CSV table of C-alpha atoms and ligand atoms in Angstrom, one decimal:
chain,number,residue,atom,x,y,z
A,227,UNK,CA,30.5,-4.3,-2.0
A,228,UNK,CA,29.2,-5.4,1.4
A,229,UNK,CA,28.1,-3.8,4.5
A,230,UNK,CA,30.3,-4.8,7.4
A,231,UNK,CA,29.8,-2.2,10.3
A,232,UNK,CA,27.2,0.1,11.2
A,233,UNK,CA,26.8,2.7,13.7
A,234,UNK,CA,24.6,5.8,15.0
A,235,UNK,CA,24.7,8.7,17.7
A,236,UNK,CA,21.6,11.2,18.3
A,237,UNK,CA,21.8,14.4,20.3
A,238,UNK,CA,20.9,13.5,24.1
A,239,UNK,CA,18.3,16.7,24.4
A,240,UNK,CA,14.8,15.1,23.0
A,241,UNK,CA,11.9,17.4,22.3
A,242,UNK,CA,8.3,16.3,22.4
A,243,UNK,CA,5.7,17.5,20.0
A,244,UNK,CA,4.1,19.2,23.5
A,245,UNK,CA,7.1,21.8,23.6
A,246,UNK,CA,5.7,23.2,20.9
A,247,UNK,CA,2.8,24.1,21.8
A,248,UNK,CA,4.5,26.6,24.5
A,249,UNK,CA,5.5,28.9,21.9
A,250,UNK,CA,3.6,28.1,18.9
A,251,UNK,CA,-0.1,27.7,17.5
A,252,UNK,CA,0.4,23.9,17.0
A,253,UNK,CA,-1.1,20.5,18.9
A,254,UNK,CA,0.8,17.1,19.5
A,255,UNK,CA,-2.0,15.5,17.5
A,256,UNK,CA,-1.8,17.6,14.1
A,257,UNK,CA,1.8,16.6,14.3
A,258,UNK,CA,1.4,13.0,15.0
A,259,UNK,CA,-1.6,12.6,12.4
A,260,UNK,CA,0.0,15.0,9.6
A,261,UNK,CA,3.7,13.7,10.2
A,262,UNK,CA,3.8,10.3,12.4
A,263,UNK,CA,6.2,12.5,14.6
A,264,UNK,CA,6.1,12.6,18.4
A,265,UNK,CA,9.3,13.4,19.4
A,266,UNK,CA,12.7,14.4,17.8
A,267,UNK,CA,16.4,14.6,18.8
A,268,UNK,CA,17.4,18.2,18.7
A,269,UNK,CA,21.3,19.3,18.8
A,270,UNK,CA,21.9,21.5,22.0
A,271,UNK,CA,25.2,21.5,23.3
A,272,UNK,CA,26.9,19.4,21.1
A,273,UNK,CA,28.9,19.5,17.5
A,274,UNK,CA,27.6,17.8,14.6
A,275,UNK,CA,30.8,16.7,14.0
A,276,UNK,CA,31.2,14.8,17.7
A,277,UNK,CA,28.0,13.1,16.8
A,278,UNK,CA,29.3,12.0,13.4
A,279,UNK,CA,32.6,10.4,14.8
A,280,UNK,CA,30.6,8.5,17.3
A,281,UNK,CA,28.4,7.1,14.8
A,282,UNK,CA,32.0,6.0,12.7
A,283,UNK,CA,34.0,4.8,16.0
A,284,UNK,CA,30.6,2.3,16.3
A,285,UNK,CA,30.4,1.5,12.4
A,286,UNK,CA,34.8,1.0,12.5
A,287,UNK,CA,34.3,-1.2,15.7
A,288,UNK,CA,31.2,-3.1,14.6
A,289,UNK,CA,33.4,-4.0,11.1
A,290,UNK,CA,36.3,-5.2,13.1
A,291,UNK,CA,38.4,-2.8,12.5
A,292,UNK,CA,40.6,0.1,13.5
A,293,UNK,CA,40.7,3.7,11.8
A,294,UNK,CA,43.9,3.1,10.6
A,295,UNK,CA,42.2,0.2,8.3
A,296,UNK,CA,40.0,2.9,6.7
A,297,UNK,CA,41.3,4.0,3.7
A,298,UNK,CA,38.7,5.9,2.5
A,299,UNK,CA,35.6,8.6,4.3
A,300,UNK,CA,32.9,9.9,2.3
A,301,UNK,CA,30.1,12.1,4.5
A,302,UNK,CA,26.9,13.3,3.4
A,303,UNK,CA,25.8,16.4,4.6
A,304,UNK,CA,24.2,19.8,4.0
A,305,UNK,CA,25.1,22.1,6.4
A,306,UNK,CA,26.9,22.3,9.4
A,307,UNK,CA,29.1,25.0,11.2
A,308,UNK,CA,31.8,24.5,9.2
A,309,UNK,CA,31.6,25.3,5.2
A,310,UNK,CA,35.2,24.2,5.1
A,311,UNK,CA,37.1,22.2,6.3
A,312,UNK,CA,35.0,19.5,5.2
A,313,UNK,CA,32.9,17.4,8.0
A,314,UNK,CA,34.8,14.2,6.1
A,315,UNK,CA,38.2,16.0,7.1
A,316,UNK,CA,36.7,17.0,11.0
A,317,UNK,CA,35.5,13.5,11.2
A,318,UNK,CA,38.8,12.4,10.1
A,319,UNK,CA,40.9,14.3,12.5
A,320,UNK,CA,38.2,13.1,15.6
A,321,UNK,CA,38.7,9.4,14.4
A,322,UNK,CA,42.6,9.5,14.0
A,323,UNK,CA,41.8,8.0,10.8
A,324,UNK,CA,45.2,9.1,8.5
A,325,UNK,CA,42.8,8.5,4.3
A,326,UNK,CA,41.4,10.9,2.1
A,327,UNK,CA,38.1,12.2,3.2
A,328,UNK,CA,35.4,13.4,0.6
A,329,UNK,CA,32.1,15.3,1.6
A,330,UNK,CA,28.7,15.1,-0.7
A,331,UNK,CA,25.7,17.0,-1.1
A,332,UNK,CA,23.1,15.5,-2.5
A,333,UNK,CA,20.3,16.5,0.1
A,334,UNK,CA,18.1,14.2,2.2
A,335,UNK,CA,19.2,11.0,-0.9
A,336,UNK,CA,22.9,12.1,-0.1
A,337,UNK,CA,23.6,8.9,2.0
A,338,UNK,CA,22.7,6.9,-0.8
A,339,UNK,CA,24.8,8.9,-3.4
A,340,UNK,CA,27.7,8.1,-1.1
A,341,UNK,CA,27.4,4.7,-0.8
A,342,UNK,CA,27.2,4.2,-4.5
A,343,UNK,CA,30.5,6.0,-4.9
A,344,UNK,CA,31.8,4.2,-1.9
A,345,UNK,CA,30.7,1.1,-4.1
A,346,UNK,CA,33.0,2.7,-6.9
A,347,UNK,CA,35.8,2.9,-5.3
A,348,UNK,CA,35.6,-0.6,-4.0
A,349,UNK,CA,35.3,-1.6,-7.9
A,350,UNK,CA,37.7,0.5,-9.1
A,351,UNK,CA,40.3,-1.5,-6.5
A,352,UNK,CA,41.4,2.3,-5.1
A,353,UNK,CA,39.8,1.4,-1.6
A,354,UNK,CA,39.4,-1.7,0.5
A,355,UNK,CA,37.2,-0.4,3.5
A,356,UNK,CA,35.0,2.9,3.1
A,357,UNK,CA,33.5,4.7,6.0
A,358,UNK,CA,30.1,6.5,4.8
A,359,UNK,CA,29.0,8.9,7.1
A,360,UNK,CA,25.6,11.0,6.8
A,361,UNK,CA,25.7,13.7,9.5
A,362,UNK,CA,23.0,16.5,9.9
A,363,UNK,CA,21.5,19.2,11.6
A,364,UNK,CA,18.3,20.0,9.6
A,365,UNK,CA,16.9,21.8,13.1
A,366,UNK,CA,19.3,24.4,12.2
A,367,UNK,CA,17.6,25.4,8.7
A,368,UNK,CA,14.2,26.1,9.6
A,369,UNK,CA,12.4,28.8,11.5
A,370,UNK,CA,11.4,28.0,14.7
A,371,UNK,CA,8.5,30.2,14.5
A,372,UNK,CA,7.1,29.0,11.6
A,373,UNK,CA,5.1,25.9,13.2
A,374,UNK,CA,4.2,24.5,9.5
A,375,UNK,CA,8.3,23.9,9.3
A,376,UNK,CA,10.1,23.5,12.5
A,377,UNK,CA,8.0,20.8,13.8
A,378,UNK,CA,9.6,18.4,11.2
A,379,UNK,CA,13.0,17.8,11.9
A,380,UNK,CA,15.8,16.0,14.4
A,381,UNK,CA,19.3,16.1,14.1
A,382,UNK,CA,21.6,12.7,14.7
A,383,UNK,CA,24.7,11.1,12.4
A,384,UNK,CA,24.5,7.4,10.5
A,385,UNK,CA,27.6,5.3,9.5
A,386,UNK,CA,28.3,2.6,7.9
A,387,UNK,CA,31.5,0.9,6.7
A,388,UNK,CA,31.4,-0.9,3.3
A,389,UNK,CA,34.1,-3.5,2.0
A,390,UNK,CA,34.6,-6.3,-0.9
A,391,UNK,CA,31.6,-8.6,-1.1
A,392,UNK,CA,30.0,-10.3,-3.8
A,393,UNK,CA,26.5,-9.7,-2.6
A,394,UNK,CA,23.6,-8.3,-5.1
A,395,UNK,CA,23.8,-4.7,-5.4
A,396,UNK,CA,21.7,-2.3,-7.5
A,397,UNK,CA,21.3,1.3,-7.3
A,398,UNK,CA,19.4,4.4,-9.5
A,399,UNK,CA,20.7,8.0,-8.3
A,400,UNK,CA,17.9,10.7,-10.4
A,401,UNK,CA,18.6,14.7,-10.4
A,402,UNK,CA,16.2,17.2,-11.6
A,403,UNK,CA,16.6,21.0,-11.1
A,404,UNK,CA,14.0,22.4,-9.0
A,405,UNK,CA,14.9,25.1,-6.9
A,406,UNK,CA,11.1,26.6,-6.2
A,407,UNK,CA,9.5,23.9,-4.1
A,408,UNK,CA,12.7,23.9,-1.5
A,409,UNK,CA,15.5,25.7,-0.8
A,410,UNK,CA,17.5,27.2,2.0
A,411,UNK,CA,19.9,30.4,0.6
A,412,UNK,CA,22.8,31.7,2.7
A,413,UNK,CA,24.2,34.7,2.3
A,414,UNK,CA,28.0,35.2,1.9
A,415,UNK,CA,30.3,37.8,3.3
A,416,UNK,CA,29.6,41.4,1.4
A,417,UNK,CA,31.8,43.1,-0.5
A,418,UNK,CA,32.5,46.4,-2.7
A,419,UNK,CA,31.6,44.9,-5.3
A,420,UNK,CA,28.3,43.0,-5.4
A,421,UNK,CA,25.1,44.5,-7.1
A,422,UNK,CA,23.3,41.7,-6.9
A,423,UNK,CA,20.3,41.2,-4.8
A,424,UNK,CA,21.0,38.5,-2.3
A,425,UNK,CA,18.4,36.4,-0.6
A,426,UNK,CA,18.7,35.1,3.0
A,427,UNK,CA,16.2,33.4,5.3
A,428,UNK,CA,15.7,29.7,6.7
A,429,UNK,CA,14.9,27.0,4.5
A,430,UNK,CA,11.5,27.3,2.3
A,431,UNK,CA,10.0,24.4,1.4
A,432,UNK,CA,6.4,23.6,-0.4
A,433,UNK,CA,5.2,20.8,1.4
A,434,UNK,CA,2.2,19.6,-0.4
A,435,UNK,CA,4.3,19.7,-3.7
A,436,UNK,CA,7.3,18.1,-2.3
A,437,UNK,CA,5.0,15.2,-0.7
A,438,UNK,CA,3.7,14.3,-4.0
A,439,UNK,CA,7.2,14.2,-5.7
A,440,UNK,CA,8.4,12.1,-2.9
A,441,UNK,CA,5.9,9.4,-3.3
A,442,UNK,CA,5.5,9.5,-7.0
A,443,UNK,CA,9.7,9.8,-7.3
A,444,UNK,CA,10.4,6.8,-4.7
A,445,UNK,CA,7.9,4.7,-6.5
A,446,UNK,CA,9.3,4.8,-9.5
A,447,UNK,CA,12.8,4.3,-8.3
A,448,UNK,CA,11.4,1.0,-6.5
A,449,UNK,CA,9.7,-0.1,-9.2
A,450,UNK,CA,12.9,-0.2,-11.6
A,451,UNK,CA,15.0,-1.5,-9.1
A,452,UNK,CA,12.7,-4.2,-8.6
A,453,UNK,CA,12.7,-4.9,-12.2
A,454,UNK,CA,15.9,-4.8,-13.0
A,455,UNK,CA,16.8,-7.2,-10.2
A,456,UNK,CA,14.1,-9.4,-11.1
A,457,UNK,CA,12.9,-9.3,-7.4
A,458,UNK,CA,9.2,-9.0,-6.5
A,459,UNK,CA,8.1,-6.8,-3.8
A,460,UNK,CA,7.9,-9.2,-1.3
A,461,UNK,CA,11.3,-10.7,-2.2
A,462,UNK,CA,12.8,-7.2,-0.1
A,463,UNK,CA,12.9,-7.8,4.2
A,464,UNK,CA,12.8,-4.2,4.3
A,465,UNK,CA,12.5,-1.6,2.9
A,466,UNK,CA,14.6,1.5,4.6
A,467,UNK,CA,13.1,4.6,2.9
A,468,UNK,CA,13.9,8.0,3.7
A,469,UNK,CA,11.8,9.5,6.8
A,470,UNK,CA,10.3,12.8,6.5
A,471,UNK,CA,6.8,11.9,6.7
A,472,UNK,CA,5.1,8.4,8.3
A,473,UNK,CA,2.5,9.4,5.3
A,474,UNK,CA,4.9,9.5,2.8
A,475,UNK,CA,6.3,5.5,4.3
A,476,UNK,CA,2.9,4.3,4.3
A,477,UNK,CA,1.5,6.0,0.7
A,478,UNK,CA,4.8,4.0,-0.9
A,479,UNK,CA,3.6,0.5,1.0
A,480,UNK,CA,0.1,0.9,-0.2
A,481,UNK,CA,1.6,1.2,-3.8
A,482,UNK,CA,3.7,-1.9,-3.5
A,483,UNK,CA,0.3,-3.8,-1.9
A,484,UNK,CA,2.5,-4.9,1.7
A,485,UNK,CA,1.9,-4.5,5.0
A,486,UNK,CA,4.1,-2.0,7.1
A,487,UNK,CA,5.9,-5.0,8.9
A,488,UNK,CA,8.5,-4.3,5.6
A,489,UNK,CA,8.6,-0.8,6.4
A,490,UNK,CA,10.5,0.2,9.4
A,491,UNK,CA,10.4,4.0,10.7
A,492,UNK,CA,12.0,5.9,13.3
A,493,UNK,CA,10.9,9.2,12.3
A,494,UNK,CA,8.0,9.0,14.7
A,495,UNK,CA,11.1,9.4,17.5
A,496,UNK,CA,13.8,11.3,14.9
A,497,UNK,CA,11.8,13.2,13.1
A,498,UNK,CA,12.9,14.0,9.5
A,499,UNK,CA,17.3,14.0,10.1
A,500,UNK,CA,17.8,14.4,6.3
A,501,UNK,CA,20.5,12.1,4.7
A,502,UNK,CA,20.8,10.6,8.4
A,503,UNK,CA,17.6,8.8,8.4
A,504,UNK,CA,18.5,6.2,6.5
A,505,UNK,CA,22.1,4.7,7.9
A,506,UNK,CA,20.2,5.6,11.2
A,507,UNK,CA,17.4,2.9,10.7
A,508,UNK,CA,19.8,0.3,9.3
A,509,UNK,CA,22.0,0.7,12.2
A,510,UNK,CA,18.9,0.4,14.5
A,511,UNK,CA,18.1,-3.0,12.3
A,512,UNK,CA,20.9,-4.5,12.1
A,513,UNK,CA,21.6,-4.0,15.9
A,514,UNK,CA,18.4,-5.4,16.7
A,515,UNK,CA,19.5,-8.7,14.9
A,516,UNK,CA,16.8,-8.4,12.5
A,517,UNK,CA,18.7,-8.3,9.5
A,518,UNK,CA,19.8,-12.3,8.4
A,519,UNK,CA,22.6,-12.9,6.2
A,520,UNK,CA,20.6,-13.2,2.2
A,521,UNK,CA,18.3,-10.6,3.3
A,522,UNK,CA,17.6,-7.8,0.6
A,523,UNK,CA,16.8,-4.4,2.0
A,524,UNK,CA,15.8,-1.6,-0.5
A,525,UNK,CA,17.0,1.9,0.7
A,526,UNK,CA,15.3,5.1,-0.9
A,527,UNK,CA,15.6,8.5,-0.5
A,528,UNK,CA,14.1,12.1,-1.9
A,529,UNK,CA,15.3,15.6,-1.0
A,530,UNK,CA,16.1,19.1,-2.4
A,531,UNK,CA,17.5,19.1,-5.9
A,532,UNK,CA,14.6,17.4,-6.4
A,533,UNK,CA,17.3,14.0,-6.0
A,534,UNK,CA,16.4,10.8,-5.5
A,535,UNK,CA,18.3,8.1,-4.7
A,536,UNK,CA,17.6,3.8,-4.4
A,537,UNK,CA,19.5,0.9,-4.0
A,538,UNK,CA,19.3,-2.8,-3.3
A,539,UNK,CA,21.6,-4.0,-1.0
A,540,UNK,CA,21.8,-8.0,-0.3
A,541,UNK,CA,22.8,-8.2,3.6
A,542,UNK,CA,26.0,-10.4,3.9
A,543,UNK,CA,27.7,-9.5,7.4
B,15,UT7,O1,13.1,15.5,3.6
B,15,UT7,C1,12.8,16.7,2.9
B,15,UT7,C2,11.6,16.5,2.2
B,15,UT7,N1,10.5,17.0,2.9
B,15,UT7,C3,9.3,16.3,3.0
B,15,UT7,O2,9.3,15.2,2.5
B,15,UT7,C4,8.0,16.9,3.5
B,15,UT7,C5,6.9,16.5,2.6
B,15,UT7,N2,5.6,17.2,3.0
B,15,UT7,C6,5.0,16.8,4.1
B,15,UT7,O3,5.4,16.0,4.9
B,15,UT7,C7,3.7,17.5,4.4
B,15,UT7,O4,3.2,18.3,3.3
B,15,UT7,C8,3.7,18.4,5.7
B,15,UT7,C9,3.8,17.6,6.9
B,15,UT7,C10,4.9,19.4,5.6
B,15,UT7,C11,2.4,19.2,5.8
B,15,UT7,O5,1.3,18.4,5.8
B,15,UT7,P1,0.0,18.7,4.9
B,15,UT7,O6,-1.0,17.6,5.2
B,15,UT7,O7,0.5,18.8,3.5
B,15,UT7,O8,-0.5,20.0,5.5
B,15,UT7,P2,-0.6,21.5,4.8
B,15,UT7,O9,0.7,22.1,4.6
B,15,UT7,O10,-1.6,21.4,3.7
B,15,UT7,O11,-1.3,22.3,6.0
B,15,UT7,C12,-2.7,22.0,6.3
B,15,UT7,C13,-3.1,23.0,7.4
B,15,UT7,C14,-2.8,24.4,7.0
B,15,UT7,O12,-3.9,25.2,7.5
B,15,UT7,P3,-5.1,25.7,6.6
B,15,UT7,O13,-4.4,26.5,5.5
B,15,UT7,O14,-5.7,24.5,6.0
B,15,UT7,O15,-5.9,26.5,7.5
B,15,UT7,C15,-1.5,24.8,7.8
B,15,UT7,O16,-1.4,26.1,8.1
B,15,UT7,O17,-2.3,22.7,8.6
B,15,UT7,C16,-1.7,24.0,9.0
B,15,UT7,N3,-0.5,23.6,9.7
B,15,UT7,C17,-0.4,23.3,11.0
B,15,UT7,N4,-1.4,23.3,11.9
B,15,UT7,C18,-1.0,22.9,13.2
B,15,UT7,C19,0.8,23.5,9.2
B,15,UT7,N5,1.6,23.2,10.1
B,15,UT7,C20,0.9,23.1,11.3
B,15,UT7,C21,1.3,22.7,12.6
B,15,UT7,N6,0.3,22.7,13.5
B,15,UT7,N7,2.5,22.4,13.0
């Protein structure tokens, strides 16, 4: 498969790490030093779904195409107003698109489980032009009293549409069962019959312990891809890794002995958008015209499961 359109959309409202010191016992440089984060794009007024069909009408009009020409969505997202319909179906609708439309779940490494199975379908011949969408509102897990959590996250939808291509492609998607280190438990509608306790609150998360799987889990992932390609560090323009932490970016380029000029980040103006990060960055690369036809990015992602997610992706548009 190839990569032939990509798009983006962020919520307008942008709140700097100085807002939070209004309300909470926090300080613009603990954020910055501990996180890389000054500012993030917060969802206000609008729908998660608006922003995800603006990121696809960019990603459908950067490919040359029309919605019609879409013949298959996959979206990657965790929560959102909606538990059903899907966002895939909403975004469908909003688009005028008329194909089946799939949503996954696979965390903050979701956009990269999509685009492996949007790979698949290519393969299989059942699809000629995917739309992969990762659209999230993480600011709408977390408690926004709790400073060591809500200082983290932005909101903001990635796209991408992916066709027939011959260029490399590798990918490793990893799922282990770890519910303790982060979580975030709804609870459903009661009724007469439930005994059970049932747990509710915003999302937990154990930082220290998820920052160490993240590097350790990433590097690994790198490292095989790299090997099984045959590709040496350096043979990778860049790498787009996940964004929750500009610590976590810069532990994972000391490992691979480069300089961060492989490593672009927008998590120090995004904050951590979950499965969005990703799509978000390539968008902003590719629109920047830094991405040259034969250039191999490596995209790499880590989020609740624990999943991870990596792929190489040769850049033919
Ligand atoms: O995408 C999903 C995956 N998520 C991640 O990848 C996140 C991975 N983890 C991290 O990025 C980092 O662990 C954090 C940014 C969440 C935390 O950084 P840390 O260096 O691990 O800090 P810490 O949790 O050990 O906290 C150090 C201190 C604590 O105070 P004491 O106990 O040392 O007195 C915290 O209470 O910093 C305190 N603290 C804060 N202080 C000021 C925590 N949050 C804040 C804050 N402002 N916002």
């Amino acid at each position: 498969m190839r990569i032939v359109g990509t798009g983006r959309a962020h919520p307008a409202k942008i709140v700097p790490n100085s807002e939070f010191e209004k309300f909470l016992d926090t300080n613009d440089e603990w954020i910055r030093e501990r996180t890389g984060i000054t500012e993030r794009r917060v969802i206000s007024s609008e729908q998660l779904e608006e922003l995800a069909a603006e990121a696809s009408v960019k990603a459908i009009e950067d490919a040359g195409l029309t919605a019609k020409d879409i013949d298959y969505i996959i979206c990657s997202n965790v929560v959102n107003e909606y538990i059903t319909p899907s966002l895939s179906c909403l975004i469908q609708g909003a688009i005028g698109a008329s194909c089946a439309a799939v949503d996954v779940n696979a965390a903050c490494s979701g956009f990269i489980y999509a685009l492996d199975m949007a790979d698949d379908r290519i393969k299989s011949g059942k699809a000629k032009n995917v739309l992969v969408v990762a659209a999230e509102e993480p600011t709408r897990m977390v408690d926004w009293s709790d400073r060591s959590m809500c200082v983290l996250f932005g909101d903001g939808a990635g796209a991408v549409v992916v066709a027939e291509g011959d260029g490399e492609y590798h990918s490793r998607l990893t799922t282990t069962c770890k519910v303790d280190c982060l979580h975030y438990v709804r609870r459903l509608e009661p009724t007469p019959h439930i005994t059970k306790d049932e747990p509710s609150g915003p999302m937990y998360m154990n930082g220290k312990e998820v920052f160490k799987t993240a590097v350790l889990s990433s590097s690994r992932d790198i490292k095989q891809l790299l090997d099984e390609s045959g590709l040496k560090p350096s043979d990778i323009k860049y790498y787009v890794l996940h964004q929750a932490n500009l610590r976590i970016v810069e532990a994972i380029a000391n490992w691979l002995k480069l300089d961060m000029s492989h490593f672009p980040c927008n998590v120090n103006y995004c904050g951590n958008t979950s499965s969005a990060s990703v799509p978000l960055l390539l968008d902003e690369l590719a629109r920047s015209g830094k991405l040259k036809r034969g250039d191999k990015i490596l995209m790499s992602a880590f989020g609740a499961g624990f999943t991870t997610g990596a792929c190489i992706v040769e850049w033919v548009k």
